[in-house]
Amino acid sequence: MKTRIQELRKIHKLSQEELAMAVGVTRQTIISLEREKYTASLVLAYKIARYFGVKIEEVFDFSDVEEI
Amino acid sequence: MEDYRNKLKRGIIFESIFAAVSVAVIVLSYMRASAMDASEHAGSFFQGFQAGMFTVWAGVMLYGIFVSAKALRSREYLRKLYIKEHDERTLEIYTKGQAKAYRLCLIAFMTASIIAGYYNTAVFYTLMVVTAFSAVCGGLMKFIMSRSL
């Protein structure tokens, strides 16, 4: 899933480690999110969006989500 | 975080007990050789194997005690340890990896028991019991988890 985490992180001048500690995950998880290799859970997505002060839809791109 | 702190305290107690038991087994293994086989080589092999295994086990327990004690002294380290243990991606890796490993092991045990059946009855029955026990445990866990989630 595409995300704007890296873009938002740079706007707020945050390192991956700082963001990881702030939302309660490891740095590896942030790296995987930014590389679009891992899809965050609802709780983590909410924590990240809340930390940046934006809506979830502004952080995560749901346009590629498959309709079954 | 307070629950996690209490969990670490309980962990230190259990790890201390297991470390003490490991040391006792190591001492006993040197005092008394295994009576598994009449040959001297087999007895000393099992003696060494047990001593080595429990030495590693005692070392792992002591490391766990050290890490837990450090976390209890420092709030920052406690938070880092908590995040490391509860990271959702790490937990998902463990879950998916272990599920695949479990299936692979069942297939391997079944195959090994079939092959062993041509050579040694004791090994065949041992592997069959292990396979059956693993399958029952897996089925039971699946049932319990499907009821709780």
mmCIF file of C-alpha atoms in Angstrom, chain B residues 34 89 106:
data_model
loop_
_atom_site.group_PDB
_atom_site.id
_atom_site.type_symbol
_atom_site.label_atom_id
_atom_site.label_comp_id
_atom_site.label_asym_id
_atom_site.label_seq_id
_atom_site.Cartn_x
_atom_site.Cartn_y
_atom_site.Cartn_z
ATOM 1 C CA SER B 34 23.745 -42.157 31.191
ATOM 2 C CA ARG B 89 5.317 -6.461 12.073
ATOM 3 C CA LEU B 106 4.598 -32.316 10.112
#
